XYZ file of C-alpha atoms in Angstrom:
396
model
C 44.078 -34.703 5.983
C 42.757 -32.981 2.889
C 45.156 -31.957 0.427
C 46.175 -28.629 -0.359
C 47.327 -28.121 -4.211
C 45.781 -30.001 -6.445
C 44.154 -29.437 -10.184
C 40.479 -30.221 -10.867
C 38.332 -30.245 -13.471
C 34.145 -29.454 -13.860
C 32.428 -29.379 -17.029
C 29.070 -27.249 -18.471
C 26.591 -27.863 -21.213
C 24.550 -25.215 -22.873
C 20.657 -25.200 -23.218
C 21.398 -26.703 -26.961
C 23.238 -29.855 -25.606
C 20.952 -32.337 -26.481
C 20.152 -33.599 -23.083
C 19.917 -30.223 -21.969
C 17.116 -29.811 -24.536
C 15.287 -32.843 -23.322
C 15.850 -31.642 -20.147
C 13.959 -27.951 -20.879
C 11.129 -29.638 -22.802
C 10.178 -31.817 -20.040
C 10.833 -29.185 -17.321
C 8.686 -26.821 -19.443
C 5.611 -29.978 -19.111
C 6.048 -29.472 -15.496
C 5.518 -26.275 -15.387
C 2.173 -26.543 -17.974
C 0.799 -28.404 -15.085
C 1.380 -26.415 -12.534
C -0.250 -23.289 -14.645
C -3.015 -25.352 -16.221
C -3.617 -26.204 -12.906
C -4.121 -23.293 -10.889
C -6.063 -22.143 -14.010
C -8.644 -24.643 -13.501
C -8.360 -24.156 -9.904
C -7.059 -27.703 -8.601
C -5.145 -28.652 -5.235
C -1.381 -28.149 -6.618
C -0.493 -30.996 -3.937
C -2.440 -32.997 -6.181
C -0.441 -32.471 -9.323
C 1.928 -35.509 -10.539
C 4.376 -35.260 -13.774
C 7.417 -37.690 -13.796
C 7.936 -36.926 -17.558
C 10.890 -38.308 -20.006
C 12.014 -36.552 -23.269
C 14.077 -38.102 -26.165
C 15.283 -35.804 -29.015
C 17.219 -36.954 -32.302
C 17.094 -35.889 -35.907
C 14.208 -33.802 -36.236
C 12.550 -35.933 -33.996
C 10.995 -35.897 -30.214
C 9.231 -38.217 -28.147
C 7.719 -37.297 -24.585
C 6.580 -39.772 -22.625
C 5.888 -40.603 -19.095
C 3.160 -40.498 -16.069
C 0.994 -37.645 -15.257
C -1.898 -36.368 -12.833
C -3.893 -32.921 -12.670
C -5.654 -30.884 -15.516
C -6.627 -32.477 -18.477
C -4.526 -30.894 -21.228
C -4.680 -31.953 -24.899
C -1.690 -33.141 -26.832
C -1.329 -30.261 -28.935
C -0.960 -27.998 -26.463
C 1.915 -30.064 -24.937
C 3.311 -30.434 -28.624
C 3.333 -26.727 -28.936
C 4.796 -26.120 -26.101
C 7.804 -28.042 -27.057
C 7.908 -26.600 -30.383
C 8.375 -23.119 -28.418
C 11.026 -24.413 -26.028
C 13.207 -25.787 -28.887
C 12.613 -22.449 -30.997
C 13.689 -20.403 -27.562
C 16.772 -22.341 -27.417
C 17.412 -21.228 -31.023
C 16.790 -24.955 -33.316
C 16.130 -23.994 -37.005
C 18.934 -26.099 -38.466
C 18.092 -29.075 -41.565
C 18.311 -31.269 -39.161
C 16.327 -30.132 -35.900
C 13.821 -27.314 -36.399
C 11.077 -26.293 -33.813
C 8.643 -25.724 -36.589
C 9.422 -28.976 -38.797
C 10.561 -31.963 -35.938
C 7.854 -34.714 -35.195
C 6.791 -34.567 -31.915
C 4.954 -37.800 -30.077
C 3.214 -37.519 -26.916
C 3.179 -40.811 -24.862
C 1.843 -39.426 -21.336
C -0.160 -41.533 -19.952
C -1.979 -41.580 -15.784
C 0.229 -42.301 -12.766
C 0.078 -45.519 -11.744
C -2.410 -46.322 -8.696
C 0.383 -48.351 -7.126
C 2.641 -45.321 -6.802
C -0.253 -42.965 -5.539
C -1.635 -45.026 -2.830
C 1.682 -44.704 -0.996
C 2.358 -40.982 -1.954
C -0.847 -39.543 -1.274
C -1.762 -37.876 1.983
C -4.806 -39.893 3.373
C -6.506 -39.901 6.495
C -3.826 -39.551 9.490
C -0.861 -40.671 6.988
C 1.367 -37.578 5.703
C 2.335 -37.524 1.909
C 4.869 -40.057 1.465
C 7.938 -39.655 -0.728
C 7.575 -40.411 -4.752
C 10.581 -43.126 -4.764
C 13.407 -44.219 -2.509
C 17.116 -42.646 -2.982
C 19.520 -40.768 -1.214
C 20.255 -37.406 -1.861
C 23.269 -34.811 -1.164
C 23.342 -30.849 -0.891
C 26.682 -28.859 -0.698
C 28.307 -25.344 -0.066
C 31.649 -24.109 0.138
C 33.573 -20.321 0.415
C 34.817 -21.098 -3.026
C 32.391 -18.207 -4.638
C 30.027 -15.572 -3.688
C 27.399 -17.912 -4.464
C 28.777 -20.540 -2.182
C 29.321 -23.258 -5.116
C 32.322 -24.991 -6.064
C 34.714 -22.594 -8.130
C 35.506 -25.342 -11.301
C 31.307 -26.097 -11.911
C 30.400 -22.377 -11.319
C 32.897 -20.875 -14.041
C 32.317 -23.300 -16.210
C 28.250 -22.702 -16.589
C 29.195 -18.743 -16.134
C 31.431 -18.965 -20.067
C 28.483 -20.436 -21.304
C 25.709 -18.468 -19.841
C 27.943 -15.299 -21.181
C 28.048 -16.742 -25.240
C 24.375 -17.608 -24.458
C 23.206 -14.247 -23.049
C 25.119 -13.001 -26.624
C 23.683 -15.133 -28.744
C 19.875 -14.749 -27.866
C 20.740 -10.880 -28.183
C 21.929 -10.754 -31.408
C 25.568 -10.142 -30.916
C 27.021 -13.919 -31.795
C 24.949 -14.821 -35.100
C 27.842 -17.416 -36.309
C 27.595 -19.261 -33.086
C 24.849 -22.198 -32.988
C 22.993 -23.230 -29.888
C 25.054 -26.442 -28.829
C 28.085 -25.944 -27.005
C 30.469 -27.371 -23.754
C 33.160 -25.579 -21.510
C 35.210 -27.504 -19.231
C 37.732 -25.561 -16.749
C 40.845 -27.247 -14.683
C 41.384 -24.962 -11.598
C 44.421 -24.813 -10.122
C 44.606 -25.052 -6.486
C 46.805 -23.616 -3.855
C 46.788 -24.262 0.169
C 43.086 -25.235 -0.572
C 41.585 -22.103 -2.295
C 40.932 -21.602 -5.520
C 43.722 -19.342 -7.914
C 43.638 -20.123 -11.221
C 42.892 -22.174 -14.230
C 45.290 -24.607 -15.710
C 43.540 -25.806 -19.025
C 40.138 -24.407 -20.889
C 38.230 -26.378 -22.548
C 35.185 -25.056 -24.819
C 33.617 -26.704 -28.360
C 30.989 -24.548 -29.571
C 28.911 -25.046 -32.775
C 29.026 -22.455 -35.967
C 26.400 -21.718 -38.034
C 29.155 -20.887 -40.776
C 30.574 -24.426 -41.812
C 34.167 -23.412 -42.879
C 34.976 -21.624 -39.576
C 38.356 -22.848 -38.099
C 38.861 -23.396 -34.798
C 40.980 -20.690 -34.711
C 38.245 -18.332 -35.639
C 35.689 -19.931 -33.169
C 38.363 -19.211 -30.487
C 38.049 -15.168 -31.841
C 34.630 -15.338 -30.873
C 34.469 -17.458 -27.565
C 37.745 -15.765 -26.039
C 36.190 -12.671 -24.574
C 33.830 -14.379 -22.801
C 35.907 -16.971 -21.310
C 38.274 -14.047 -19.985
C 34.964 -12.070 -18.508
C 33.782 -15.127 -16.813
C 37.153 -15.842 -15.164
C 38.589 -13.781 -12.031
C 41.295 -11.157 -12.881
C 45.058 -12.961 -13.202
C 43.143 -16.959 -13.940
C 44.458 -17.029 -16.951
C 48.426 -17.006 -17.460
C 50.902 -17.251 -20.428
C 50.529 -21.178 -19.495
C 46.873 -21.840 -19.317
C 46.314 -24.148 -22.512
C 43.684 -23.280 -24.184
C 40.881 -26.145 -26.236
C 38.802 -24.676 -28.512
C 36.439 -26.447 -31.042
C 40.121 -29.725 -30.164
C 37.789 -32.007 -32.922
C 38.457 -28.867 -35.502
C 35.095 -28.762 -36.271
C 31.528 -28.339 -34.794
C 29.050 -27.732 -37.426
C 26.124 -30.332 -36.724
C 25.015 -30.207 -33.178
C 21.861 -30.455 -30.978
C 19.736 -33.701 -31.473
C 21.025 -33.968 -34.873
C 24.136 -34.585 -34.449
C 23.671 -36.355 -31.115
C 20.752 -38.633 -29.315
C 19.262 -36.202 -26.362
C 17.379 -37.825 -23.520
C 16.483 -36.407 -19.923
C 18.206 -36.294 -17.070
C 21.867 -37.821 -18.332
C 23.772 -34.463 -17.370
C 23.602 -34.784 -13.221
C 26.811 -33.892 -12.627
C 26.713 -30.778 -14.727
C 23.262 -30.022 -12.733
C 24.824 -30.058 -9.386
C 28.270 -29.767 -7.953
C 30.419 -30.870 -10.966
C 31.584 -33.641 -9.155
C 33.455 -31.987 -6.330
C 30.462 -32.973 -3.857
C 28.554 -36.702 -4.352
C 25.088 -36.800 -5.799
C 22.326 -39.730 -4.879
C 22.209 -40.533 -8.862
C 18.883 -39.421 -8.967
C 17.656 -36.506 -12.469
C 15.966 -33.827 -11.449
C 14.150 -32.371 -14.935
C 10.548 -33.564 -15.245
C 10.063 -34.089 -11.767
C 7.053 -32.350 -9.721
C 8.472 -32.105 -6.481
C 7.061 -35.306 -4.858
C 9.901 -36.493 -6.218
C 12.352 -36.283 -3.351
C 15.119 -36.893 -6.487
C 14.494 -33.560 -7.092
C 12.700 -31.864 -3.862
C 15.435 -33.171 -1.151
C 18.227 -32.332 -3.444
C 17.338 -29.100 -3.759
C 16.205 -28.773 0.091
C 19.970 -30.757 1.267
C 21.022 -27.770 -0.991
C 19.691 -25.001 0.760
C 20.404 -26.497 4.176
C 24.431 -26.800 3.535
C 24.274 -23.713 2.042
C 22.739 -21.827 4.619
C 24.624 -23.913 7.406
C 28.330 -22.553 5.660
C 26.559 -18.595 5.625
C 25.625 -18.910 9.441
C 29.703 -19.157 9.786
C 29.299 -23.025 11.385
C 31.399 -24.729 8.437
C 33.571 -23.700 5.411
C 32.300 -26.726 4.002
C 29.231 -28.543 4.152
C 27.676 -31.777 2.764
C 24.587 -32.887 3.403
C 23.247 -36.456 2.724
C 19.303 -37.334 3.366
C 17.525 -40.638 2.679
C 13.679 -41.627 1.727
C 11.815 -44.692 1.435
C 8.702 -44.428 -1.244
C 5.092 -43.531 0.411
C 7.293 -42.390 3.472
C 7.240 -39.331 4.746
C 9.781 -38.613 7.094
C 13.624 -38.924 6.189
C 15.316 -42.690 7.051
C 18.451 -40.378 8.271
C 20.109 -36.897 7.698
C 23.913 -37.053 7.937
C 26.068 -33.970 7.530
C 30.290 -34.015 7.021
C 31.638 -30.478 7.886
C 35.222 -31.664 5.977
C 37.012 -30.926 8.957
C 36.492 -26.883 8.805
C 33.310 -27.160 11.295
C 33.107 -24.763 14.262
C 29.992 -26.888 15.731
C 29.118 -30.113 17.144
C 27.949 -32.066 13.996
C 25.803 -34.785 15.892
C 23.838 -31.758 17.473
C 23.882 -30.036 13.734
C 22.019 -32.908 12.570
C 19.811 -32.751 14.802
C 18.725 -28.979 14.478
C 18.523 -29.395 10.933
C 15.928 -31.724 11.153
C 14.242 -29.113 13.624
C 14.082 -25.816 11.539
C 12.950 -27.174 8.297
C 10.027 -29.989 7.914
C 12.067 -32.190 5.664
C 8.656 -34.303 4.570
C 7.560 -33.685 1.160
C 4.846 -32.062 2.212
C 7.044 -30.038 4.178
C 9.839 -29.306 1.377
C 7.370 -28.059 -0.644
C 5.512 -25.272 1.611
C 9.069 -24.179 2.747
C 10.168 -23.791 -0.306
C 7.372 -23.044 -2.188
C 8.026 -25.583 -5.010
C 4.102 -25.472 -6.311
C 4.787 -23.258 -8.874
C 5.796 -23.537 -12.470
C 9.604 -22.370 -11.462
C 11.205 -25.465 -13.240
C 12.136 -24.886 -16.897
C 14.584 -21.903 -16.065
C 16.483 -24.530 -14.039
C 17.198 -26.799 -16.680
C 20.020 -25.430 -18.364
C 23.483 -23.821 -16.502
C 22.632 -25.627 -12.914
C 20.199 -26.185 -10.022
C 22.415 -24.524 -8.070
C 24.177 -20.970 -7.622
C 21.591 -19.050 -9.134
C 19.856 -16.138 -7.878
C 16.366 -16.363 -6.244
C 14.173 -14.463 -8.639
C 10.670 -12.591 -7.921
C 8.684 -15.412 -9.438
C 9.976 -17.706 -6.438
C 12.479 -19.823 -8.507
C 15.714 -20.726 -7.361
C 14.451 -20.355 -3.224
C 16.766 -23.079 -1.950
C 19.295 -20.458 -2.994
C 17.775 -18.586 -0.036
C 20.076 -18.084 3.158
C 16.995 -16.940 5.337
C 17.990 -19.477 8.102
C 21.590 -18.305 8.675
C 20.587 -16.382 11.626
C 18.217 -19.135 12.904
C 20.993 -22.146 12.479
C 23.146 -19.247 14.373
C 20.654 -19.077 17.564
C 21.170 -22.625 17.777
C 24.953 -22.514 18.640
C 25.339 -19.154 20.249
């Protein structure tokens, strides 16, 4: 039996975590290709970026496999220069304009595309093996765990100030953690707060930094969270002056947890950022995603996980298994089983559903896959809960 009170902890990274940078620059090469691309007027099926990013002092090095439009270095180069000057980088040590930048793409490999590639009567097959998970839960409106979803909503708040002006002593690198506190299984309140931030003003005290963070840790948090006991951890080191890639080695894809569930729900260990969506790593995650979510907004769970398995150059899932935690109202076999009957879970399939040819990717990089709002541009559609009523049908 699950228990019912219990503390736990997520933690969030802001676009300036050095990962998180690596992971914008080579979402932002993803979506070059998809624009260059449709520019030139090529079969967006045909497009293939698996594309890795380090970043350290003043330096960045992209590397990785590619297919599509022929695009020259320097425009890949400039585009990271803009990413890294978006995210707000013009310290000594890491500075969009100044930083070396090396470019080591080179073609996918013909092994790899013989067994992805649609040919003949055989269906595109999936870009690598793995398992991967999706999960939703009535913890929050946006049907995400409540630790992971507060803790990426404090730093989306000092972000949103900071790119408008309104926090000019607060730098671009930051973390929050949260511990919530919870009672007969629901969510009620947080126990500790955790948030280091980097200051652009080198003598700030923590105390100071905790002035300035404060107000936005209290707006991200439900009324009555917070109590005379929550203990509070701001800048705990005492200082956080040199951050980003200058203070720490970035590379891609190292911050999975922080993409996804925050640990309350498993993940297949695959990266999502620089990833076309061949890459059931990132494709399948983000269709087990919408799947659980939309099975726990039909009304047939409280919870949902989702786990589905691919083999490379394979097109079909291995196996689709689905644990309701105990707060199912349906038959889970026969859940399975309709699942793989209202969505075409092939990449081939992923993609049309959920329209993942587009360049929709660099937005995702930073504060979570997951929870966000679907926007007009057609990012963020596994956030869609168009097949509620359809999974409903199913069991009425």
């Amino acid at each position: 039996m699950a228990r019912k009170s219990y503390l736990f902890t997520s933690e969030s990274v802001s676009e300036g975590h050095p990962d998180k940078v690596c992971d914008r620059i080579s979402d932002e090469v993803v979506d070059l290709f998809f624009r260059e691309g449709a520019a030139a007027g090529l079969d967006p099926y045909q497009i293939r970026v698996a594309c890795e990013t380090l970043a350290t002092t003043n330096r960045v090095v992209i590397a990785g496999e590619v297919r599509g439009p022929r695009i020259e270095e320097d425009t890949i180069i400039q585009v990271a220069r803009k990413a890294i000057r978006d995210i707000g980088y013009e310290q000594e040590g890491f500075h969009w304009e100044h930083a070396k930048i090396d470019v080591l793409l080179h073609s996918q490999s013909a092994d790899i595309a013989q067994g992805v590639d649609a040919a003949g009567n055989k269906d595109e097959g999936a870009g690598d093996q793995g398992i991967m998970f999706g999960y939703a839960c009535r913890e929050t409106p946006e049907l995400m765990p409540a630790p992971i979803h507060y803790a990426h909503k404090i730093l989306r708040l000092i972000s949103e100030a900071r790119h408008a002006g309104t926090e000019k002593a607060l730098g671009p690198d930051s973390k929050s953690q949260v511990t919530v506190r919870y009672e007969d299984g629901k969510p009620v309140g947080v126990t500790q707060i955790v948030v280091s931030h980097q200051h652009l003003i080198e003598d700030l005290t923590s105390g100071q930094v905790r002035d300035l963070v404060e107000p936005y840790v209290r707006k991200a948090l439900p009324d009555g969270w917070i109590s005379k006991d929550t203990v509070w951890h701001i800048n705990p080191t005492g200082k956080f002056y040199i951050g980003g890639p200058d203070g720490d080695c970035g590379l891609t894809g190292r911050k999975i947890i922080v993409d996804t569930y925050g640990g309350a729900a498993p993940h297949g260990g695959g990266a999502f950022s620089g990833k076309d969506p061949t890459k059931v790593d990132r494709s399948a995650a983000y269709a087990a995603r919408y799947l659980a979510k939309n099975v726990v907004a039909a009304g047939l769970a409280d919870r949902c996980t989702l786990q589905l398995a691919y083999a490379i150059g394979v097109a079909k899932p291995l196996s689709i298994y689905a644990d309701l935690h105990d707060t199912g109202h349906v038959d889970t076999d026969k859940l399975e089983k309709v699942l793989m009957e209202v969505m075409n879970l092939t990449p081939r399939g992923i993609r049309e559903h959920l329209h993942l040819n587009k360049p929709i990717y660099a937005r995702t990089s930073s504060f979570g896959h997951f929870g966000r709002e679907p926007d007009a541009q057609g990012g963020f559609s596994w956030e869609k809960t168009d097949l509620a009523g359809v999974l409903k049908s199913h069991f009425a």
